[in-house]
PDB file of C-alpha atoms in Angstrom:
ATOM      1  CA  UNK T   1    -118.036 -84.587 163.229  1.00 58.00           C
ATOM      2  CA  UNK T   2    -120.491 -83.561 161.108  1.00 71.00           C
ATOM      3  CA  UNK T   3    -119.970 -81.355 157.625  1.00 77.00           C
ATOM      4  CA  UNK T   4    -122.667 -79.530 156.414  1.00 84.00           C
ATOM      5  CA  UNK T   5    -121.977 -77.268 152.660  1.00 86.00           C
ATOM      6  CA  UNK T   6    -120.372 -74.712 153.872  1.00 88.00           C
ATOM      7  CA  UNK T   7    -117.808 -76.531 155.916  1.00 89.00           C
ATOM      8  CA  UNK T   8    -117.045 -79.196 152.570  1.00 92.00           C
ATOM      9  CA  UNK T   9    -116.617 -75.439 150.585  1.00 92.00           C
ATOM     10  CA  UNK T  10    -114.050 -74.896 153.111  1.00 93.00           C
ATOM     11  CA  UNK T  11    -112.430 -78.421 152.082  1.00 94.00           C
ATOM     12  CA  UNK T  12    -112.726 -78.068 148.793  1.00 95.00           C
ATOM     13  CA  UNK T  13    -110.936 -74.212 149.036  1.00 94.00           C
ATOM     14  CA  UNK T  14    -108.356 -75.669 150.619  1.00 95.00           C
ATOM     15  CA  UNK T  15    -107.705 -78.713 148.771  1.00 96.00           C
ATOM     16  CA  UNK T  16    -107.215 -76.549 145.538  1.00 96.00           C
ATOM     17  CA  UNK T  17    -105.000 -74.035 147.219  1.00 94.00           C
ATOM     18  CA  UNK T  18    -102.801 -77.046 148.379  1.00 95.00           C
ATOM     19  CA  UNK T  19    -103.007 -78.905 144.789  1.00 96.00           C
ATOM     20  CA  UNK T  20    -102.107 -75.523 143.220  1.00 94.00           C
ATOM     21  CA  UNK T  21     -99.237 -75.124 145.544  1.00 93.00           C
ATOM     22  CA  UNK T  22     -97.852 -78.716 145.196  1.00 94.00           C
ATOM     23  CA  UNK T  23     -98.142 -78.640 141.340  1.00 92.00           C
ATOM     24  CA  UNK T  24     -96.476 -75.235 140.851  1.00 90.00           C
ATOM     25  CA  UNK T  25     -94.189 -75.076 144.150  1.00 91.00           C
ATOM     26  CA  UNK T  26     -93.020 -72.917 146.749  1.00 92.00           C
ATOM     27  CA  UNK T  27     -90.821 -71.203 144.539  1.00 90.00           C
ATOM     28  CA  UNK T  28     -93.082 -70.078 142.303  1.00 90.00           C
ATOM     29  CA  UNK T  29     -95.650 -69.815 144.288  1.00 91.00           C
ATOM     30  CA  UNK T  30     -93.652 -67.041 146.560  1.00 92.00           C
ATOM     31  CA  UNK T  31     -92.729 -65.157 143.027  1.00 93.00           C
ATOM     32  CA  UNK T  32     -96.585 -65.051 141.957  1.00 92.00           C
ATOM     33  CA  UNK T  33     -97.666 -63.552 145.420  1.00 91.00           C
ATOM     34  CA  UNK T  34     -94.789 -60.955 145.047  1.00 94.00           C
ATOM     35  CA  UNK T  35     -95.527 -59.980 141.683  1.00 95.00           C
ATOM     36  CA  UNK T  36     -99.318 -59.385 142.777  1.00 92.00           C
ATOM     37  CA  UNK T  37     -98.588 -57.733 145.320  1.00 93.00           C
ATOM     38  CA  UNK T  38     -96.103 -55.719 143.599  1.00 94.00           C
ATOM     39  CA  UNK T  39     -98.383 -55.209 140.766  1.00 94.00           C
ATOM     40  CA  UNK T  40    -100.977 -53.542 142.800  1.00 91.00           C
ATOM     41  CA  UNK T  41     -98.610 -51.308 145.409  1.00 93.00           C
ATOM     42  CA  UNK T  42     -96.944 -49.818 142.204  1.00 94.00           C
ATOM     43  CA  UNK T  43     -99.989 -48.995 139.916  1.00 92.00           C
ATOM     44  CA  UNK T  44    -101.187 -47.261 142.962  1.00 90.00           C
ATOM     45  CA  UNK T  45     -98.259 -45.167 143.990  1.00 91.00           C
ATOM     46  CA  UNK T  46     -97.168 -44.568 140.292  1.00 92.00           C
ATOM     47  CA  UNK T  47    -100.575 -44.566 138.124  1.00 91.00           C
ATOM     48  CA  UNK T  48     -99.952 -40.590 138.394  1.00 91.00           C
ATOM     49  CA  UNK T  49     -96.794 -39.515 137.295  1.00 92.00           C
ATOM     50  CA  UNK T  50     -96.754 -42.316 134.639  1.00 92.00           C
ATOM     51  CA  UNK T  51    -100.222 -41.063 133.090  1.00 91.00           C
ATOM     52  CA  UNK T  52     -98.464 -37.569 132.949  1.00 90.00           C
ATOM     53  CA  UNK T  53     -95.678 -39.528 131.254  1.00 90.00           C
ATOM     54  CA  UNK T  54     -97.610 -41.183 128.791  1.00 89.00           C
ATOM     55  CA  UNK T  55     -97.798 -39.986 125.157  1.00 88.00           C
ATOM     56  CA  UNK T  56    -101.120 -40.639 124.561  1.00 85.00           C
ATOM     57  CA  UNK T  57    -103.649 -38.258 126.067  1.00 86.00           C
ATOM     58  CA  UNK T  58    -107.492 -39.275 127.043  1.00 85.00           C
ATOM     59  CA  UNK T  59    -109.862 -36.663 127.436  1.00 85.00           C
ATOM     60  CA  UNK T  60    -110.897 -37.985 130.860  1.00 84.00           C
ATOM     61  CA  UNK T  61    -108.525 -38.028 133.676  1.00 86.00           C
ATOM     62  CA  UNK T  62    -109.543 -40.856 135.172  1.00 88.00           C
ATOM     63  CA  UNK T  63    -109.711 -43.238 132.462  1.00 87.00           C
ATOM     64  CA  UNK T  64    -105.767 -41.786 131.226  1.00 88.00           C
ATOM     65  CA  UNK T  65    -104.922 -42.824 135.434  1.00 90.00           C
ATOM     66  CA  UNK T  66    -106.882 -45.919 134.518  1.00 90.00           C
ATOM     67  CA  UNK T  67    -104.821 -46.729 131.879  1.00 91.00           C
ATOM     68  CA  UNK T  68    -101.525 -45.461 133.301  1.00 92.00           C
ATOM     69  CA  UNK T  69    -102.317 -48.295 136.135  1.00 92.00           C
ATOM     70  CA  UNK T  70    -103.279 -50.993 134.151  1.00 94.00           C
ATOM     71  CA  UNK T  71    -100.074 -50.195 132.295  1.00 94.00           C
ATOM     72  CA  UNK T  72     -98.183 -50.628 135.291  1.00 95.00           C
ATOM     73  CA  UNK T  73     -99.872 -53.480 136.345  1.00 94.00           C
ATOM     74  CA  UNK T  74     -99.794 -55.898 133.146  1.00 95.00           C
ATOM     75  CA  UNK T  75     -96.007 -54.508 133.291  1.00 95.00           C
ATOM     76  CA  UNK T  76     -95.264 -56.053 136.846  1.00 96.00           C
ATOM     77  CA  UNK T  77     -97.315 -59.329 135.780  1.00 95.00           C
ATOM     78  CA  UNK T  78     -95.380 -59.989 132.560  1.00 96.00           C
ATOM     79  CA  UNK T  79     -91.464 -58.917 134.608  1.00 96.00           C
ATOM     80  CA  UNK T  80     -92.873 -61.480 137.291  1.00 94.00           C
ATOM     81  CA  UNK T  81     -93.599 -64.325 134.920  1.00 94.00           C
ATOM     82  CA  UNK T  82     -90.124 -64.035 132.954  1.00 96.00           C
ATOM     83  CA  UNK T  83     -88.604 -64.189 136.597  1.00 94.00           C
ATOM     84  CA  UNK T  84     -91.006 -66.836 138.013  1.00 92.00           C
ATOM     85  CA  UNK T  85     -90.085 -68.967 134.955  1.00 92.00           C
ATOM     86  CA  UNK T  86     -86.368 -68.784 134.728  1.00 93.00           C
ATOM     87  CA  UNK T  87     -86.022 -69.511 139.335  1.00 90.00           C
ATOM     88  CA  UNK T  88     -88.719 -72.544 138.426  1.00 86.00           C
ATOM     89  CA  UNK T  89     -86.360 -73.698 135.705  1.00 87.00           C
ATOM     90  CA  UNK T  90     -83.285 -73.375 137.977  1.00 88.00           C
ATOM     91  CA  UNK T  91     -85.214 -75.325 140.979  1.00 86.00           C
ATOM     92  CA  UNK T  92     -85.892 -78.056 138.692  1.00 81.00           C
ATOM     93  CA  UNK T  93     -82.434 -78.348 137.388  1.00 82.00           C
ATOM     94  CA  UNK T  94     -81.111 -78.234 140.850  1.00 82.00           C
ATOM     95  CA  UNK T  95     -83.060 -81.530 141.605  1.00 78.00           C
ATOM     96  CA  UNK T  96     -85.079 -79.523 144.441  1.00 82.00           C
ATOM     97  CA  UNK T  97     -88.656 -80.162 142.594  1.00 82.00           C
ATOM     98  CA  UNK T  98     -89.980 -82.824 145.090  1.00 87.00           C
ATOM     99  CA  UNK T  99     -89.066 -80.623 148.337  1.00 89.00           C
ATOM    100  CA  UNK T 100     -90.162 -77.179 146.435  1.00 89.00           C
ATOM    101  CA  UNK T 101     -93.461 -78.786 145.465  1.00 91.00           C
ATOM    102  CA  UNK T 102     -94.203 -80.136 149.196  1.00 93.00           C
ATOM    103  CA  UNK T 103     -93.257 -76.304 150.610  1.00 93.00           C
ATOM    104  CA  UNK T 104     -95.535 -75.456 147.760  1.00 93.00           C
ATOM    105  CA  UNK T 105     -98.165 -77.943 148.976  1.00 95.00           C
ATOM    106  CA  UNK T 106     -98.048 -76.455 152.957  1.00 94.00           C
ATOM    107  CA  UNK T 107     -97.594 -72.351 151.520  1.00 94.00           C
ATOM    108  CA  UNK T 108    -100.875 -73.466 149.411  1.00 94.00           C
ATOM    109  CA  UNK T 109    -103.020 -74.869 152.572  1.00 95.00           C
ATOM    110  CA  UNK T 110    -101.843 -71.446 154.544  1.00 93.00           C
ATOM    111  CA  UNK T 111    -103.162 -69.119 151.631  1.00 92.00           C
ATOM    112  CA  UNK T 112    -106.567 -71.311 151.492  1.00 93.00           C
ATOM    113  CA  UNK T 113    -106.838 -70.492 154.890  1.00 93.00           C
ATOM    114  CA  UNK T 114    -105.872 -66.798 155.217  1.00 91.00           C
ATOM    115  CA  UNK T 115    -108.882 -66.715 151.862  1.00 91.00           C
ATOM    116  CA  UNK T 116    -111.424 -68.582 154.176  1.00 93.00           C
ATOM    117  CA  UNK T 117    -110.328 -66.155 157.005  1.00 92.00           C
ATOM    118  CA  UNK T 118    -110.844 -62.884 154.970  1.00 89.00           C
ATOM    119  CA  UNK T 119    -114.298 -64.670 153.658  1.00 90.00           C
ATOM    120  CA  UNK T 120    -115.124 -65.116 156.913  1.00 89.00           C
ATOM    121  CA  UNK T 121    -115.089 -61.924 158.207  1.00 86.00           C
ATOM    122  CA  UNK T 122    -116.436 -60.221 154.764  1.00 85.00           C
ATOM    123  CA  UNK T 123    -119.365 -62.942 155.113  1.00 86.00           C
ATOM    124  CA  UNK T 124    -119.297 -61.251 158.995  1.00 82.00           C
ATOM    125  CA  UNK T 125    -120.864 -58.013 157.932  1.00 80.00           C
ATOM    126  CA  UNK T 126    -123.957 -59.634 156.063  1.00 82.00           C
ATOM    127  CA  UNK T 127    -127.451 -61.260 157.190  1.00 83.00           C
ATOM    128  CA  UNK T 128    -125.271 -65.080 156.239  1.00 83.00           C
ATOM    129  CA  UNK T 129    -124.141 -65.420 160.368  1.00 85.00           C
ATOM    130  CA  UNK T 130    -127.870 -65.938 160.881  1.00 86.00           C
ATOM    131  CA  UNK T 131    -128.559 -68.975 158.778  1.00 85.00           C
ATOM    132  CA  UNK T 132    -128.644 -71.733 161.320  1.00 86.00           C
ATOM    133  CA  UNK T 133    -125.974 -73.719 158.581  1.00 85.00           C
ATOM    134  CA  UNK T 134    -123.604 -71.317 159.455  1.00 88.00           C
ATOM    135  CA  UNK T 135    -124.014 -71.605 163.404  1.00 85.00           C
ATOM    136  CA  UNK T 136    -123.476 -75.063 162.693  1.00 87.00           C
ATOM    137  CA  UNK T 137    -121.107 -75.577 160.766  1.00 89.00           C
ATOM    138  CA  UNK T 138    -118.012 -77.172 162.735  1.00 89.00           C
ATOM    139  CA  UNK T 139    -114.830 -75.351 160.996  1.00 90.00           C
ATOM    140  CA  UNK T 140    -116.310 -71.841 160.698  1.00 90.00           C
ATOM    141  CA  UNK T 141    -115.943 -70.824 164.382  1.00 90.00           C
ATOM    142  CA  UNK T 142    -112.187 -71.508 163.760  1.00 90.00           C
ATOM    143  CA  UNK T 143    -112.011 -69.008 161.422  1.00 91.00           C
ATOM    144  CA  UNK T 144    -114.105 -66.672 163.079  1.00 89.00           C
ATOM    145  CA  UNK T 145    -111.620 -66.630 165.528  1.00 90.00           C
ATOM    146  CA  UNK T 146    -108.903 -66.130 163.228  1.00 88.00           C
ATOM    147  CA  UNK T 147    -110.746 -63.299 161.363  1.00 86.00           C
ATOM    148  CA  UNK T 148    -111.645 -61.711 164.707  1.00 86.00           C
ATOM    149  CA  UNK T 149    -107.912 -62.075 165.597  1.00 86.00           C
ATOM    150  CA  UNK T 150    -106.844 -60.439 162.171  1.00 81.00           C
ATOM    151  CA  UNK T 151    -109.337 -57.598 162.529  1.00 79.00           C
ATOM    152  CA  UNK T 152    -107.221 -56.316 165.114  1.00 81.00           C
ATOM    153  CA  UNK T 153    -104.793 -55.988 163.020  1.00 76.00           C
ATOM    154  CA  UNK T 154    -106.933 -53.382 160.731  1.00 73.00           C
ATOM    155  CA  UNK T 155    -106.220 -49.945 161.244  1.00 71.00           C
ATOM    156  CA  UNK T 156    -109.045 -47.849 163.633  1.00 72.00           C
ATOM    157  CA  UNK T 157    -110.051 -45.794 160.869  1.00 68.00           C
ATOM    158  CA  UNK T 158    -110.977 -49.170 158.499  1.00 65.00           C
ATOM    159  CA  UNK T 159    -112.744 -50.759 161.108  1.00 66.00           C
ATOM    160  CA  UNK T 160    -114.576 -47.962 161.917  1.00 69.00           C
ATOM    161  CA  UNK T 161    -115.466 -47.371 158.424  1.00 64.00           C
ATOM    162  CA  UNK T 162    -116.587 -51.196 157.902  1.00 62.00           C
ATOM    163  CA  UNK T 163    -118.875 -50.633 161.129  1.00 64.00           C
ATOM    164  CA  UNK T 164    -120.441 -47.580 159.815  1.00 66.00           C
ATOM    165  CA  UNK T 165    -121.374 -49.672 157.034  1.00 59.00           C
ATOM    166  CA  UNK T 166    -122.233 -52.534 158.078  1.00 56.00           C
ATOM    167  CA  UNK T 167    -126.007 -52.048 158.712  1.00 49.00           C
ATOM    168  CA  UNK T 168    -126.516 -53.634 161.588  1.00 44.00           C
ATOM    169  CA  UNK T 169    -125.698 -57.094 160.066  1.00 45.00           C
ATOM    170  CA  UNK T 170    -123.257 -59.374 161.512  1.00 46.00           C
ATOM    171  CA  UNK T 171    -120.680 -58.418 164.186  1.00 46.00           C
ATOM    172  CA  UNK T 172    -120.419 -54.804 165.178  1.00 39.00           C
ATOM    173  CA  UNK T 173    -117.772 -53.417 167.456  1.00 44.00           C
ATOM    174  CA  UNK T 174    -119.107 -50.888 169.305  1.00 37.00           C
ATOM    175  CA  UNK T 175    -116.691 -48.066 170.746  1.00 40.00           C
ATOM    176  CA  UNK T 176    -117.447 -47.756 174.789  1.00 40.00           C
ATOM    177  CA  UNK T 177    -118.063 -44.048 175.966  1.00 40.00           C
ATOM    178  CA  UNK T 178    -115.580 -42.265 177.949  1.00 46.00           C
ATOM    179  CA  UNK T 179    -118.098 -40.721 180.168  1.00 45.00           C
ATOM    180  CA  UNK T 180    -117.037 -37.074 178.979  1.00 45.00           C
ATOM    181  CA  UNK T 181    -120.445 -35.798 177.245  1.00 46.00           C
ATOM    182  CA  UNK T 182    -122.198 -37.782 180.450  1.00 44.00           C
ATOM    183  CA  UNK T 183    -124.296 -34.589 181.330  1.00 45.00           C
ATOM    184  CA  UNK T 184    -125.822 -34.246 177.954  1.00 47.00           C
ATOM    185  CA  UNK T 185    -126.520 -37.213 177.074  1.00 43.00           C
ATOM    186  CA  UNK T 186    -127.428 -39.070 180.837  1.00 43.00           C
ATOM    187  CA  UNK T 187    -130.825 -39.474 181.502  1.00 43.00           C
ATOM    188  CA  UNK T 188    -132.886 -37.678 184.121  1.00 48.00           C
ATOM    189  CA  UNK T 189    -134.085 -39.668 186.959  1.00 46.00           C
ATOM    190  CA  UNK T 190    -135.639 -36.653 188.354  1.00 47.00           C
ATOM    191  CA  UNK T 191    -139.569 -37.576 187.833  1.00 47.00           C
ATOM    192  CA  UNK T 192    -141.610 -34.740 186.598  1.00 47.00           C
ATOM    193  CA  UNK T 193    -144.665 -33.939 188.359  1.00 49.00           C
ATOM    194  CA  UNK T 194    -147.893 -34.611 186.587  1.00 47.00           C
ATOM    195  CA  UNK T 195    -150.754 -32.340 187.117  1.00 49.00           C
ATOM    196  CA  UNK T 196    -154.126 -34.830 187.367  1.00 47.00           C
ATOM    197  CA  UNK T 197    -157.226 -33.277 186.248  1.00 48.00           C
ATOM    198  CA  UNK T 198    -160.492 -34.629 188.865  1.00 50.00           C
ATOM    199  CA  UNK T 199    -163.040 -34.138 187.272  1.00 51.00           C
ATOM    200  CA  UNK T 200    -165.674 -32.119 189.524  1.00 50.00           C
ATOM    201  CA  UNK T 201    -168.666 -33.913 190.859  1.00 49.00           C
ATOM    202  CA  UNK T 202    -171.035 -31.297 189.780  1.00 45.00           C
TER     203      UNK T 202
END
């Protein structure tokens, strides 16, 4: 099998994902992701009643929300690293480090994955799928079937935004008619007559 760049990038991704994930382990690994995640879900929910809250008042709203989520953020982040460092501690002193890093190792190759996945189909939506490297490369139509797999996933009213803005590049879903505006917009066979003008001998 032959590897052209993009398909070594896709190595390489994955590689670092799964050294990342064997060095740190599973445990911590699994605390990081929550903490992100957690990070972003409650600046976003909270970002307005805590800029109410705070004491300090900016004359523009939006950068006192700003700073009321990044707040909230860098608040999650630092909780999450007190707790990610005290369960690492306790796996360790448990004697569970060599089977937490290997978990950590396999969680690291399925996150380098799901990244080339969501690359994939972001990389979808550009002029890139037309680069004869791309058609082929060997591990990117795996991936394009996992990102057309996770698309479905994505709520109508996302995809349909990402199509309205995808201009024309890539891969386009296209939304069948239902046949109920047929009349106005069908096509009439009916040929019109046209009126052919002889011209007179004399």
């Amino acid at each position: 099998m032959d590897l052209n760049y993009f398909d070594i990038a896709i190595v390489v991704i994955i590689l670092i994902t799964a050294l990342i994930g064997f060095m740190r382990g599973i445990v911590w690994m699994g605390i990081f992701l929550a903490t992100w995640a957690a990070a972003i879900l409650l600046a976003i929910k909270y970002k307005d009643a805590v800029a109410a809250a705070l004491p300090i008042k900016l004359s523009s709203e939006i950068a006192q929300t700003g700073l009321a989520a990044l707040l909230i953020f860098l608040g999650v982040l630092i909780l999450g690293a007190i707790i990610n460092f005290l369960f690492s501690k306790a796996v360790d002193a448990v004697g569970l480090g060599a089977f937490d890093r290997i978990l950590g190792a396999g969680l690291g190759v399925a996150l380098g994955a799901l990244a080339i996945t969501l690359l994939t189909m972001l990389l979808g939506l550009t002029e890139l799928p037309n680069q004869k490297s791309w058609s082929e490369s060997a591990l990117i139509p795996k991936f394009q079937e996992a990102s057309a797999w996770l698309q479905t996933l994505i709520p109508d009213n996302l995809n349909q935004y990402i199509n309205d803005n995808n201009g024309g590049s890539g891969t386009t879903t296209l939304t069948p008619s239902d046949g109920s505006n047929s009349g106005d917009s069908a096509i009439d066979d009916t040929e019109t007559p046209i009126n052919t003008i002889v011209p007179s001998s004399n």
